[in-house]
Amino acid sequence: CLAARREPQAAAAALTQAIKLDPKAREPREALEAVRARLKAQPQLELVLDDLRLVEERALRALCHSDLSRSRQQLELMLKQARAQAGTLGRDAGHWEGRALLGLALVCVDEGEAAAAADYIAACRRRLPAEDAARQDARLEGALALVSAAVALETEQLVEAEEHVAAGLSLARSTRSDALLLRLLGTSSALLARHGRWGEAEAAARE
């Protein structure tokens, strides 16, 4: 599964626990074997993923503290690393490139560069896999909807923001992603408040 590819160590631990709970289950054993085989074939994979996560964490922390120069520097480094490690990451290279591009879009909108933010969002959209159920990247697609909505809201494109929120909420509910759902409900609340629909905004915030 996608989670096993992008978080192999965490996936291995979860699958091991699943096997303990149901020793007769076949699927978790097969999935665990696949994870272990990939880690054995690519011993540098977990180190590459750790590096990407660390750089992304630094970038987002800097963004939260309005250190836009530092955030941009880290996100550009993350993008460079994802491209350089494409051989190790395989088809997941596009996922990590997309995450870096979305971060750069947020930096741009904070700098008042709406056109540049739109370019980064478009570049991220091109990193999404083709519409094949076996290769969907729901996590990147959800992040794309969330960032697109936030950028549209910030630039007063309220109709476009509503469309992104609706698409994101549908995805969050279909994939049972509580984290994405909570973030989108927050964006939805801000959008409703911008329209002066205070009661609905409060309801979305409570949800």
Short mmCIF file of C-alpha atoms in Angstrom, two decimals:
data_model
loop_
_atom_site.label_atom_id
_atom_site.label_comp_id
_atom_site.label_asym_id
_atom_site.label_seq_id
_atom_site.Cartn_x
_atom_site.Cartn_y
_atom_site.Cartn_z
CA CYS A 1 0.00 0.00 0.00
CA LEU A 2 1.02 3.65 -0.31
CA ALA A 3 1.59 4.05 3.44
CA ALA A 4 3.98 1.11 3.43
CA ARG A 5 5.98 2.68 0.59
CA ARG A 6 6.32 6.11 2.20
CA GLU A 7 6.61 5.06 5.84
CA PRO A 8 8.19 1.59 5.61
CA GLN A 9 9.42 1.32 9.21
CA ALA A 10 6.13 2.52 10.67
CA ALA A 11 4.26 0.23 8.31
CA ALA A 12 6.40 -2.74 9.34
CA ALA A 13 5.67 -2.05 13.02
CA ALA A 14 1.92 -1.74 12.36
CA LEU A 15 1.85 -4.92 10.27
CA THR A 16 3.77 -6.81 12.95
CA GLN A 17 1.19 -5.73 15.50
CA ALA A 18 -1.63 -6.77 13.15
CA ILE A 19 -0.09 -10.22 12.81
CA LYS A 20 0.08 -10.57 16.58
CA LEU A 21 -3.60 -9.69 16.85
CA ASP A 22 -4.60 -12.14 14.11
CA PRO A 23 -1.83 -14.70 13.48
CA LYS A 24 -3.90 -16.50 10.83
CA ALA A 25 -4.44 -13.43 8.66
CA ARG A 26 -2.65 -13.73 5.34
CA GLU A 27 -2.69 -10.13 4.07
CA PRO A 28 -0.56 -8.49 6.80
CA ARG A 29 2.09 -11.22 6.48
CA GLU A 30 2.35 -10.71 2.74
CA ALA A 31 2.47 -6.94 3.16
CA LEU A 32 5.17 -7.22 5.83
CA GLU A 33 7.25 -9.44 3.57
CA ALA A 34 6.94 -6.88 0.78
CA VAL A 35 8.04 -4.04 3.09
CA ARG A 36 11.04 -6.01 4.35
CA ALA A 37 12.01 -6.96 0.81
CA ARG A 38 11.98 -3.32 -0.29
CA LEU A 39 14.08 -2.21 2.69
CA LYS A 40 16.56 -5.00 1.99
CA ALA A 41 16.76 -4.08 -1.69
CA GLN A 42 17.12 -0.37 -0.88
CA PRO A 43 19.06 -0.05 2.39
CA GLN A 44 19.32 3.75 1.95
CA LEU A 45 15.56 4.25 1.59
CA GLU A 46 14.75 4.93 5.23
CA LEU A 47 17.67 7.38 5.54
CA VAL A 48 16.47 9.26 2.45
CA LEU A 49 12.92 9.44 3.84
CA ASP A 50 14.19 10.62 7.24
CA ASP A 51 16.20 13.39 5.56
CA LEU A 52 13.17 14.54 3.55
CA ARG A 53 10.92 14.57 6.62
CA LEU A 54 13.51 16.53 8.61
CA VAL A 55 13.96 19.19 5.93
CA GLU A 56 10.19 19.49 5.52
CA GLU A 57 9.73 19.87 9.28
CA ARG A 58 12.32 22.65 9.39
CA ALA A 59 10.67 24.40 6.47
CA LEU A 60 7.19 24.31 7.99
CA ARG A 61 8.46 25.42 11.38
CA ALA A 62 10.16 28.40 9.74
CA LEU A 63 6.96 29.17 7.83
CA CYS A 64 4.94 29.12 11.07
CA HIS A 65 7.39 31.67 12.51
CA SER A 66 7.16 33.83 9.36
CA ASP A 67 10.80 33.18 8.51
CA LEU A 68 10.02 33.01 4.81
CA SER A 69 13.61 33.10 3.60
CA ARG A 70 14.56 30.11 5.78
CA SER A 71 11.41 28.25 4.79
CA ARG A 72 12.05 28.78 1.08
CA GLN A 73 15.65 27.64 1.46
CA GLN A 74 14.59 24.39 3.15
CA LEU A 75 11.79 23.68 0.68
CA GLU A 76 14.09 24.23 -2.29
CA LEU A 77 16.55 21.84 -0.64
CA MET A 78 13.75 19.29 -0.17
CA LEU A 79 12.77 19.59 -3.83
CA LYS A 80 16.39 19.13 -4.89
CA GLN A 81 16.80 16.08 -2.64
CA ALA A 82 13.61 14.45 -3.91
CA ARG A 83 14.81 14.83 -7.50
CA ALA A 84 18.34 13.65 -6.71
CA GLN A 85 17.03 10.56 -4.90
CA ALA A 86 14.49 9.61 -7.58
CA GLY A 87 16.28 6.32 -8.12
CA THR A 88 15.81 5.33 -4.49
CA LEU A 89 12.32 6.80 -4.09
CA GLY A 90 11.02 5.35 -7.34
CA ARG A 91 7.53 6.50 -8.26
CA ASP A 92 7.26 8.19 -4.82
CA ALA A 93 9.71 10.87 -5.94
CA GLY A 94 6.77 12.79 -7.39
CA HIS A 95 5.00 12.65 -4.02
CA TRP A 96 7.90 14.31 -2.22
CA GLU A 97 8.45 16.81 -5.02
CA GLY A 98 4.76 17.70 -4.77
CA ARG A 99 4.97 18.30 -1.03
CA ALA A 100 7.93 20.64 -1.51
CA LEU A 101 6.12 22.51 -4.30
CA LEU A 102 3.04 23.02 -2.12
CA GLY A 103 5.22 24.40 0.65
CA LEU A 104 6.78 26.83 -1.80
CA ALA A 105 3.27 27.89 -2.88
CA LEU A 106 2.48 28.79 0.74
CA VAL A 107 5.70 30.80 1.02
CA CYS A 108 4.85 32.67 -2.17
CA VAL A 109 1.35 33.60 -1.06
CA ASP A 110 2.77 34.90 2.25
CA GLU A 111 5.17 37.01 0.20
CA GLY A 112 2.27 38.37 -1.87
CA GLU A 113 3.35 36.47 -4.99
CA ALA A 114 0.00 34.94 -5.98
CA ALA A 115 1.06 34.17 -9.57
CA ALA A 116 4.13 32.26 -8.39
CA ALA A 117 2.01 30.36 -5.86
CA ALA A 118 -0.36 29.32 -8.65
CA ASP A 119 2.61 28.11 -10.72
CA TYR A 120 3.85 25.92 -7.87
CA ILE A 121 0.36 24.50 -7.35
CA ALA A 122 0.11 23.69 -11.07
CA ALA A 123 3.52 22.01 -10.93
CA CYS A 124 2.37 19.91 -7.98
CA ARG A 125 -0.77 18.88 -9.85
CA ARG A 126 1.43 17.52 -12.63
CA ARG A 127 3.16 15.27 -10.08
CA LEU A 128 -0.08 13.44 -9.28
CA PRO A 129 -0.20 9.92 -10.76
CA ALA A 130 -2.46 9.19 -13.68
CA GLU A 131 -6.02 8.31 -12.70
CA ASP A 132 -5.31 4.68 -11.96
CA ALA A 133 -6.76 3.31 -8.72
CA ALA A 134 -3.63 1.27 -8.10
CA ARG A 135 -1.41 4.37 -8.17
CA GLN A 136 -3.49 7.12 -6.60
CA ASP A 137 -1.71 9.46 -4.20
CA ALA A 138 -4.57 10.47 -1.91
CA ARG A 139 -2.25 12.15 0.58
CA LEU A 140 -0.74 14.49 -2.01
CA GLU A 141 -4.13 15.06 -3.61
CA GLY A 142 -5.56 16.06 -0.23
CA ALA A 143 -2.66 18.39 0.49
CA LEU A 144 -3.12 19.92 -2.96
CA ALA A 145 -6.79 20.62 -2.26
CA LEU A 146 -5.97 22.12 1.13
CA VAL A 147 -3.20 24.41 -0.11
CA SER A 148 -5.18 25.39 -3.22
CA ALA A 149 -8.11 26.39 -1.01
CA ALA A 150 -5.88 28.34 1.37
CA VAL A 151 -4.19 30.22 -1.48
CA ALA A 152 -7.52 30.98 -3.18
CA LEU A 153 -8.95 32.23 0.12
CA GLU A 154 -5.93 34.41 0.76
CA THR A 155 -6.22 35.96 -2.72
CA GLU A 156 -10.00 36.51 -2.39
CA GLN A 157 -10.91 33.92 -5.03
CA LEU A 158 -13.76 32.67 -2.89
CA VAL A 159 -15.64 30.59 -5.47
CA GLU A 160 -12.45 28.74 -6.36
CA ALA A 161 -11.70 28.26 -2.66
CA GLU A 162 -15.13 26.70 -2.16
CA GLU A 163 -14.50 24.25 -5.00
CA HIS A 164 -11.18 23.15 -3.53
CA VAL A 165 -12.68 22.77 -0.05
CA ALA A 166 -15.56 20.67 -1.41
CA ALA A 167 -13.18 18.40 -3.35
CA GLY A 168 -10.90 18.06 -0.34
CA LEU A 169 -13.72 17.26 2.07
CA SER A 170 -15.01 14.56 -0.28
CA LEU A 171 -11.55 13.02 -0.48
CA ALA A 172 -10.98 13.25 3.29
CA ARG A 173 -14.26 11.50 4.03
CA SER A 174 -13.77 8.79 1.40
CA THR A 175 -10.26 8.02 2.67
CA ARG A 176 -11.20 8.52 6.34
CA SER A 177 -8.40 11.02 6.82
CA ASP A 178 -9.29 12.82 10.06
CA ALA A 179 -6.25 15.10 9.91
CA LEU A 180 -7.13 16.36 6.45
CA LEU A 181 -10.80 16.67 7.39
CA LEU A 182 -10.02 18.85 10.41
CA ARG A 183 -7.77 21.17 8.40
CA LEU A 184 -10.33 21.55 5.63
CA LEU A 185 -13.13 22.22 8.09
CA GLY A 186 -11.00 25.02 9.50
CA THR A 187 -10.54 26.45 6.01
CA SER A 188 -14.26 26.03 5.36
CA SER A 189 -15.05 27.93 8.55
CA ALA A 190 -12.78 30.80 7.51
CA LEU A 191 -14.37 30.85 4.07
CA LEU A 192 -17.91 30.97 5.48
CA ALA A 193 -16.88 33.77 7.81
CA ARG A 194 -15.50 35.69 4.82
CA HIS A 195 -18.97 35.40 3.30
CA GLY A 196 -20.52 36.69 6.53
CA ARG A 197 -22.23 33.34 7.21
CA TRP A 198 -21.26 33.34 10.87
CA GLY A 199 -23.60 30.60 12.07
CA GLU A 200 -22.39 28.14 9.45
CA ALA A 201 -18.79 29.15 10.10
CA GLU A 202 -19.20 28.41 13.81
CA ALA A 203 -20.84 25.05 13.02
CA ALA A 204 -17.97 24.08 10.71
CA ALA A 205 -15.45 25.05 13.38
CA ARG A 206 -17.26 22.92 15.98
CA GLU A 207 -17.46 19.94 13.60
#
